[in-house]
């Protein structure tokens, strides 16, 4: 694990809340995931104050165990529900409420706020930029600094699921596509959505360039 105070990191509360939410998604899942983690990783996640930072390696180990247990589609459903449920958590409630209060309850308002929301969860992992934002679509770019984050396929599913969770929160139908630019080490997220009150979101896709 990394030392110092500038290492790529994840907020401890995010990892702790993920573990806690597993049993709400599938009874017994938390114990199964914990059983796949090393004592060192479990100690880092469990003993760190919720407001503290843990090395991205610890969060990645947990996320990888979730992905291996639930599979691609199961993981996508899990993190979508996790996002929709945890917008009221102490970690995200402030930024999300501010976005909805200032800009309205729409996917666009939440997309616009993502460059402010993600630094509350990840540090020195990636920079996020809203490249284009329109009434019913958005294009975001994640320039990844962390080798661990870049190599773990489930993190792209997490990004997709955050957007799908936004669709659930705002009650719209939508799709999201994440592509990888290996040369630039950039993840490009394209999202489109319909009017409020439309049908449930479509399945997300991930592809490489």
PDB file of C-alpha atoms in Angstrom:
ATOM      1  CA  UNK A   1       0.000   0.000   0.000  1.00  0.00           C
ATOM      2  CA  UNK A   2       1.072   3.619  -0.579  1.00  0.00           C
ATOM      3  CA  UNK A   3       2.473   5.948   2.050  1.00  0.00           C
ATOM      4  CA  UNK A   4       2.430   9.714   2.404  1.00  0.00           C
ATOM      5  CA  UNK A   5      -0.512  12.053   2.043  1.00  0.00           C
ATOM      6  CA  UNK A   6      -0.626  12.500  -1.738  1.00  0.00           C
ATOM      7  CA  UNK A   7      -1.170   8.895  -2.837  1.00  0.00           C
ATOM      8  CA  UNK A   8      -4.104   7.981  -5.112  1.00  0.00           C
ATOM      9  CA  UNK A   9      -6.894   7.376  -2.648  1.00  0.00           C
ATOM     10  CA  UNK A  10     -10.569   6.763  -2.063  1.00  0.00           C
ATOM     11  CA  UNK A  11     -12.632   8.205   0.761  1.00  0.00           C
ATOM     12  CA  UNK A  12     -13.003   5.509   3.427  1.00  0.00           C
ATOM     13  CA  UNK A  13     -16.727   6.141   3.794  1.00  0.00           C
ATOM     14  CA  UNK A  14     -17.290   5.191   0.165  1.00  0.00           C
ATOM     15  CA  UNK A  15     -15.670   1.774   0.606  1.00  0.00           C
ATOM     16  CA  UNK A  16     -17.338   1.246   3.975  1.00  0.00           C
ATOM     17  CA  UNK A  17     -20.769   2.160   2.605  1.00  0.00           C
ATOM     18  CA  UNK A  18     -20.238  -0.159  -0.363  1.00  0.00           C
ATOM     19  CA  UNK A  19     -19.609  -3.112   1.936  1.00  0.00           C
ATOM     20  CA  UNK A  20     -22.583  -2.215   4.120  1.00  0.00           C
ATOM     21  CA  UNK A  21     -24.926  -1.941   1.121  1.00  0.00           C
ATOM     22  CA  UNK A  22     -24.061  -5.373  -0.257  1.00  0.00           C
ATOM     23  CA  UNK A  23     -26.479  -7.207   2.033  1.00  0.00           C
ATOM     24  CA  UNK A  24     -29.307  -4.896   0.993  1.00  0.00           C
ATOM     25  CA  UNK A  25     -28.632  -5.886  -2.590  1.00  0.00           C
ATOM     26  CA  UNK A  26     -28.129  -9.593  -1.910  1.00  0.00           C
ATOM     27  CA  UNK A  27     -28.298 -11.134   1.584  1.00  0.00           C
ATOM     28  CA  UNK A  28     -24.967 -12.612   2.609  1.00  0.00           C
ATOM     29  CA  UNK A  29     -22.998 -10.801  -0.085  1.00  0.00           C
ATOM     30  CA  UNK A  30     -20.986  -8.706   2.360  1.00  0.00           C
ATOM     31  CA  UNK A  31     -19.633 -11.787   4.130  1.00  0.00           C
ATOM     32  CA  UNK A  32     -18.737 -13.342   0.773  1.00  0.00           C
ATOM     33  CA  UNK A  33     -16.822 -10.245  -0.317  1.00  0.00           C
ATOM     34  CA  UNK A  34     -15.095  -9.898   3.039  1.00  0.00           C
ATOM     35  CA  UNK A  35     -14.031 -13.511   2.780  1.00  0.00           C
ATOM     36  CA  UNK A  36     -12.124 -12.695  -0.411  1.00  0.00           C
ATOM     37  CA  UNK A  37     -10.194  -9.760   1.078  1.00  0.00           C
ATOM     38  CA  UNK A  38      -6.884  -9.920   2.894  1.00  0.00           C
ATOM     39  CA  UNK A  39      -6.715  -8.996   6.599  1.00  0.00           C
ATOM     40  CA  UNK A  40      -4.623  -5.960   5.623  1.00  0.00           C
ATOM     41  CA  UNK A  41      -7.269  -4.608   3.234  1.00  0.00           C
ATOM     42  CA  UNK A  42     -10.088  -5.260   5.703  1.00  0.00           C
ATOM     43  CA  UNK A  43      -8.176  -3.501   8.468  1.00  0.00           C
ATOM     44  CA  UNK A  44      -7.534  -0.464   6.265  1.00  0.00           C
ATOM     45  CA  UNK A  45     -11.193  -0.169   5.266  1.00  0.00           C
ATOM     46  CA  UNK A  46     -12.663  -0.900   8.702  1.00  0.00           C
ATOM     47  CA  UNK A  47     -10.255   1.056  10.897  1.00  0.00           C
ATOM     48  CA  UNK A  48      -9.986   4.287   8.894  1.00  0.00           C
ATOM     49  CA  UNK A  49     -12.266   7.123   9.940  1.00  0.00           C
ATOM     50  CA  UNK A  50     -15.087   7.586   7.404  1.00  0.00           C
ATOM     51  CA  UNK A  51     -13.752  11.031   6.509  1.00  0.00           C
ATOM     52  CA  UNK A  52     -10.235   9.687   6.005  1.00  0.00           C
ATOM     53  CA  UNK A  53      -8.547   8.429   2.862  1.00  0.00           C
ATOM     54  CA  UNK A  54      -7.536   4.861   2.029  1.00  0.00           C
ATOM     55  CA  UNK A  55      -5.136   3.812  -0.758  1.00  0.00           C
ATOM     56  CA  UNK A  56      -6.890   3.182  -4.044  1.00  0.00           C
ATOM     57  CA  UNK A  57      -5.400  -0.330  -3.922  1.00  0.00           C
ATOM     58  CA  UNK A  58      -7.658  -1.176  -0.960  1.00  0.00           C
ATOM     59  CA  UNK A  59     -10.792   0.139  -2.653  1.00  0.00           C
ATOM     60  CA  UNK A  60      -9.821  -1.677  -5.851  1.00  0.00           C
ATOM     61  CA  UNK A  61      -9.414  -4.970  -4.007  1.00  0.00           C
ATOM     62  CA  UNK A  62     -12.898  -4.597  -2.546  1.00  0.00           C
ATOM     63  CA  UNK A  63     -14.424  -3.537  -5.868  1.00  0.00           C
ATOM     64  CA  UNK A  64     -12.746  -6.432  -7.645  1.00  0.00           C
ATOM     65  CA  UNK A  65     -14.250  -8.860  -5.123  1.00  0.00           C
ATOM     66  CA  UNK A  66     -17.703  -7.333  -5.689  1.00  0.00           C
ATOM     67  CA  UNK A  67     -17.249  -7.635  -9.449  1.00  0.00           C
ATOM     68  CA  UNK A  68     -16.125 -11.263  -9.217  1.00  0.00           C
ATOM     69  CA  UNK A  69     -19.091 -12.136  -6.987  1.00  0.00           C
ATOM     70  CA  UNK A  70     -21.852 -10.336  -8.886  1.00  0.00           C
ATOM     71  CA  UNK A  71     -20.548 -10.381 -12.450  1.00  0.00           C
ATOM     72  CA  UNK A  72     -20.701  -7.513 -14.938  1.00  0.00           C
ATOM     73  CA  UNK A  73     -24.476  -7.012 -15.055  1.00  0.00           C
ATOM     74  CA  UNK A  74     -24.960  -7.703 -11.360  1.00  0.00           C
ATOM     75  CA  UNK A  75     -22.234  -5.207 -10.487  1.00  0.00           C
ATOM     76  CA  UNK A  76     -23.857  -2.601 -12.714  1.00  0.00           C
ATOM     77  CA  UNK A  77     -27.215  -3.080 -10.991  1.00  0.00           C
ATOM     78  CA  UNK A  78     -25.551  -2.989  -7.579  1.00  0.00           C
ATOM     79  CA  UNK A  79     -23.650   0.255  -8.125  1.00  0.00           C
ATOM     80  CA  UNK A  80     -26.661   1.876  -9.801  1.00  0.00           C
ATOM     81  CA  UNK A  81     -28.800   1.173  -6.745  1.00  0.00           C
ATOM     82  CA  UNK A  82     -25.927   2.159  -4.485  1.00  0.00           C
ATOM     83  CA  UNK A  83     -25.665   5.550  -6.201  1.00  0.00           C
ATOM     84  CA  UNK A  84     -29.407   6.205  -6.116  1.00  0.00           C
ATOM     85  CA  UNK A  85     -29.546   5.272  -2.435  1.00  0.00           C
ATOM     86  CA  UNK A  86     -26.449   7.134  -1.276  1.00  0.00           C
ATOM     87  CA  UNK A  87     -27.055  10.578  -2.726  1.00  0.00           C
ATOM     88  CA  UNK A  88     -28.427  11.368   0.737  1.00  0.00           C
ATOM     89  CA  UNK A  89     -25.328  10.014   2.494  1.00  0.00           C
ATOM     90  CA  UNK A  90     -23.099  12.412   4.474  1.00  0.00           C
ATOM     91  CA  UNK A  91     -20.458  12.063   1.758  1.00  0.00           C
ATOM     92  CA  UNK A  92     -22.606  13.178  -1.187  1.00  0.00           C
ATOM     93  CA  UNK A  93     -25.685  14.894   0.221  1.00  0.00           C
ATOM     94  CA  UNK A  94     -24.163  18.389   0.293  1.00  0.00           C
ATOM     95  CA  UNK A  95     -22.904  18.562  -3.309  1.00  0.00           C
ATOM     96  CA  UNK A  96     -25.923  16.750  -4.748  1.00  0.00           C
ATOM     97  CA  UNK A  97     -28.463  18.890  -2.914  1.00  0.00           C
ATOM     98  CA  UNK A  98     -26.613  22.001  -4.016  1.00  0.00           C
ATOM     99  CA  UNK A  99     -26.744  20.861  -7.635  1.00  0.00           C
ATOM    100  CA  UNK A 100     -30.452  20.089  -7.509  1.00  0.00           C
ATOM    101  CA  UNK A 101     -31.271  23.295  -5.648  1.00  0.00           C
ATOM    102  CA  UNK A 102     -29.327  25.542  -8.004  1.00  0.00           C
ATOM    103  CA  UNK A 103     -29.938  23.785 -11.307  1.00  0.00           C
ATOM    104  CA  UNK A 104     -33.094  21.695 -10.859  1.00  0.00           C
ATOM    105  CA  UNK A 105     -33.773  17.971 -10.628  1.00  0.00           C
ATOM    106  CA  UNK A 106     -32.380  16.886 -13.988  1.00  0.00           C
ATOM    107  CA  UNK A 107     -29.514  14.661 -15.141  1.00  0.00           C
ATOM    108  CA  UNK A 108     -27.847  17.759 -16.593  1.00  0.00           C
ATOM    109  CA  UNK A 109     -27.703  19.423 -13.180  1.00  0.00           C
ATOM    110  CA  UNK A 110     -26.006  16.380 -11.670  1.00  0.00           C
ATOM    111  CA  UNK A 111     -23.633  15.972 -14.624  1.00  0.00           C
ATOM    112  CA  UNK A 112     -22.550  19.586 -14.296  1.00  0.00           C
ATOM    113  CA  UNK A 113     -21.672  18.987 -10.651  1.00  0.00           C
ATOM    114  CA  UNK A 114     -19.577  15.867 -11.220  1.00  0.00           C
ATOM    115  CA  UNK A 115     -16.210  17.705 -11.289  1.00  0.00           C
ATOM    116  CA  UNK A 116     -17.050  18.829  -7.745  1.00  0.00           C
ATOM    117  CA  UNK A 117     -18.593  15.576  -6.529  1.00  0.00           C
ATOM    118  CA  UNK A 118     -15.887  13.132  -7.580  1.00  0.00           C
ATOM    119  CA  UNK A 119     -13.040  14.843  -5.662  1.00  0.00           C
ATOM    120  CA  UNK A 120     -15.014  14.173  -2.467  1.00  0.00           C
ATOM    121  CA  UNK A 121     -14.688  10.443  -3.222  1.00  0.00           C
ATOM    122  CA  UNK A 122     -11.401  10.052  -5.140  1.00  0.00           C
ATOM    123  CA  UNK A 123      -8.123  11.917  -4.655  1.00  0.00           C
ATOM    124  CA  UNK A 124      -5.230  11.999  -7.152  1.00  0.00           C
ATOM    125  CA  UNK A 125      -6.968   9.285  -9.175  1.00  0.00           C
ATOM    126  CA  UNK A 126      -8.368  11.209 -12.152  1.00  0.00           C
ATOM    127  CA  UNK A 127      -9.389  14.661 -13.334  1.00  0.00           C
ATOM    128  CA  UNK A 128     -12.918  14.975 -14.682  1.00  0.00           C
ATOM    129  CA  UNK A 129     -14.057  17.559 -17.207  1.00  0.00           C
ATOM    130  CA  UNK A 130     -17.516  18.275 -18.578  1.00  0.00           C
ATOM    131  CA  UNK A 131     -16.679  18.643 -22.264  1.00  0.00           C
ATOM    132  CA  UNK A 132     -20.233  19.198 -23.463  1.00  0.00           C
ATOM    133  CA  UNK A 133     -23.514  19.557 -21.594  1.00  0.00           C
ATOM    134  CA  UNK A 134     -26.909  19.934 -23.248  1.00  0.00           C
ATOM    135  CA  UNK A 135     -30.528  19.534 -22.198  1.00  0.00           C
ATOM    136  CA  UNK A 136     -30.624  15.815 -22.942  1.00  0.00           C
ATOM    137  CA  UNK A 137     -26.988  14.754 -23.301  1.00  0.00           C
ATOM    138  CA  UNK A 138     -23.541  15.115 -21.790  1.00  0.00           C
ATOM    139  CA  UNK A 139     -19.969  14.251 -22.653  1.00  0.00           C
ATOM    140  CA  UNK A 140     -17.492  13.913 -19.799  1.00  0.00           C
ATOM    141  CA  UNK A 141     -13.811  13.091 -19.903  1.00  0.00           C
ATOM    142  CA  UNK A 142     -11.817  11.387 -17.144  1.00  0.00           C
ATOM    143  CA  UNK A 143      -8.049  11.765 -17.434  1.00  0.00           C
ATOM    144  CA  UNK A 144      -6.774   8.928 -15.268  1.00  0.00           C
ATOM    145  CA  UNK A 145      -3.598   9.266 -13.178  1.00  0.00           C
ATOM    146  CA  UNK A 146      -3.844   6.065 -11.151  1.00  0.00           C
ATOM    147  CA  UNK A 147      -2.498   2.902 -12.764  1.00  0.00           C
ATOM    148  CA  UNK A 148      -4.697   0.824 -10.460  1.00  0.00           C
ATOM    149  CA  UNK A 149      -7.870   2.650 -11.451  1.00  0.00           C
ATOM    150  CA  UNK A 150      -7.002   2.425 -15.144  1.00  0.00           C
ATOM    151  CA  UNK A 151      -6.342  -1.316 -15.110  1.00  0.00           C
ATOM    152  CA  UNK A 152      -9.450  -2.348 -13.146  1.00  0.00           C
ATOM    153  CA  UNK A 153     -12.384  -2.907 -15.553  1.00  0.00           C
ATOM    154  CA  UNK A 154     -15.005  -2.572 -12.844  1.00  0.00           C
ATOM    155  CA  UNK A 155     -14.227   1.122 -12.343  1.00  0.00           C
ATOM    156  CA  UNK A 156     -15.664   1.872 -15.801  1.00  0.00           C
ATOM    157  CA  UNK A 157     -18.814   0.063 -14.674  1.00  0.00           C
ATOM    158  CA  UNK A 158     -18.862   2.205 -11.533  1.00  0.00           C
ATOM    159  CA  UNK A 159     -18.757   5.381 -13.648  1.00  0.00           C
ATOM    160  CA  UNK A 160     -21.586   4.084 -15.848  1.00  0.00           C
ATOM    161  CA  UNK A 161     -23.592   3.138 -12.786  1.00  0.00           C
ATOM    162  CA  UNK A 162     -23.240   6.590 -11.253  1.00  0.00           C
ATOM    163  CA  UNK A 163     -24.951   8.010 -14.339  1.00  0.00           C
ATOM    164  CA  UNK A 164     -27.610   5.284 -14.328  1.00  0.00           C
ATOM    165  CA  UNK A 165     -28.189   6.111 -10.664  1.00  0.00           C
ATOM    166  CA  UNK A 166     -28.682   9.753 -11.640  1.00  0.00           C
ATOM    167  CA  UNK A 167     -31.341   8.596 -14.111  1.00  0.00           C
ATOM    168  CA  UNK A 168     -33.143   6.765 -11.312  1.00  0.00           C
ATOM    169  CA  UNK A 169     -32.975   9.808  -9.054  1.00  0.00           C
ATOM    170  CA  UNK A 170     -34.367  12.124 -11.730  1.00  0.00           C
ATOM    171  CA  UNK A 171     -36.838   9.538 -13.114  1.00  0.00           C
ATOM    172  CA  UNK A 172     -35.701   9.560 -16.722  1.00  0.00           C
ATOM    173  CA  UNK A 173     -34.827   6.924 -19.300  1.00  0.00           C
ATOM    174  CA  UNK A 174     -31.314   7.101 -20.631  1.00  0.00           C
ATOM    175  CA  UNK A 175     -28.210   5.337 -21.841  1.00  0.00           C
ATOM    176  CA  UNK A 176     -24.532   5.758 -21.073  1.00  0.00           C
ATOM    177  CA  UNK A 177     -21.450   4.674 -22.982  1.00  0.00           C
ATOM    178  CA  UNK A 178     -17.866   4.673 -21.695  1.00  0.00           C
ATOM    179  CA  UNK A 179     -14.976   4.376 -24.150  1.00  0.00           C
ATOM    180  CA  UNK A 180     -11.258   4.086 -23.450  1.00  0.00           C
ATOM    181  CA  UNK A 181      -8.470   5.950 -25.207  1.00  0.00           C
ATOM    182  CA  UNK A 182      -5.426   3.865 -24.341  1.00  0.00           C
ATOM    183  CA  UNK A 183      -2.881   6.296 -25.787  1.00  0.00           C
ATOM    184  CA  UNK A 184      -4.148   9.273 -23.786  1.00  0.00           C
ATOM    185  CA  UNK A 185      -5.332   7.183 -20.810  1.00  0.00           C
ATOM    186  CA  UNK A 186      -8.702   8.869 -20.944  1.00  0.00           C
ATOM    187  CA  UNK A 187     -12.178   7.524 -20.270  1.00  0.00           C
ATOM    188  CA  UNK A 188     -14.866   9.273 -22.306  1.00  0.00           C
ATOM    189  CA  UNK A 189     -18.395   9.072 -20.950  1.00  0.00           C
ATOM    190  CA  UNK A 190     -21.308   9.893 -23.236  1.00  0.00           C
ATOM    191  CA  UNK A 191     -24.780  10.044 -21.732  1.00  0.00           C
ATOM    192  CA  UNK A 192     -28.174  10.723 -23.295  1.00  0.00           C
ATOM    193  CA  UNK A 193     -31.571  10.814 -21.631  1.00  0.00           C
ATOM    194  CA  UNK A 194     -35.218  11.533 -22.238  1.00  0.00           C
ATOM    195  CA  UNK A 195     -37.815  13.652 -20.439  1.00  0.00           C
ATOM    196  CA  UNK A 196     -38.620  13.260 -16.756  1.00  0.00           C
ATOM    197  CA  UNK A 197     -41.033  10.406 -16.078  1.00  0.00           C
ATOM    198  CA  UNK A 198     -39.921   8.268 -19.030  1.00  0.00           C
ATOM    199  CA  UNK A 199     -39.184   4.527 -18.941  1.00  0.00           C
ATOM    200  CA  UNK A 200     -36.312   2.880 -16.966  1.00  0.00           C
ATOM    201  CA  UNK A 201     -32.715   3.343 -18.245  1.00  0.00           C
ATOM    202  CA  UNK A 202     -31.165   1.167 -20.910  1.00  0.00           C
ATOM    203  CA  UNK A 203     -28.260  -1.144 -20.244  1.00  0.00           C
ATOM    204  CA  UNK A 204     -24.873   0.562 -20.208  1.00  0.00           C
ATOM    205  CA  UNK A 205     -22.000  -0.399 -22.499  1.00  0.00           C
ATOM    206  CA  UNK A 206     -18.232  -0.243 -22.252  1.00  0.00           C
ATOM    207  CA  UNK A 207     -15.836  -0.333 -25.179  1.00  0.00           C
ATOM    208  CA  UNK A 208     -12.162   0.274 -25.908  1.00  0.00           C
ATOM    209  CA  UNK A 209     -10.637   2.345 -28.656  1.00  0.00           C
TER     210      UNK A 209
END
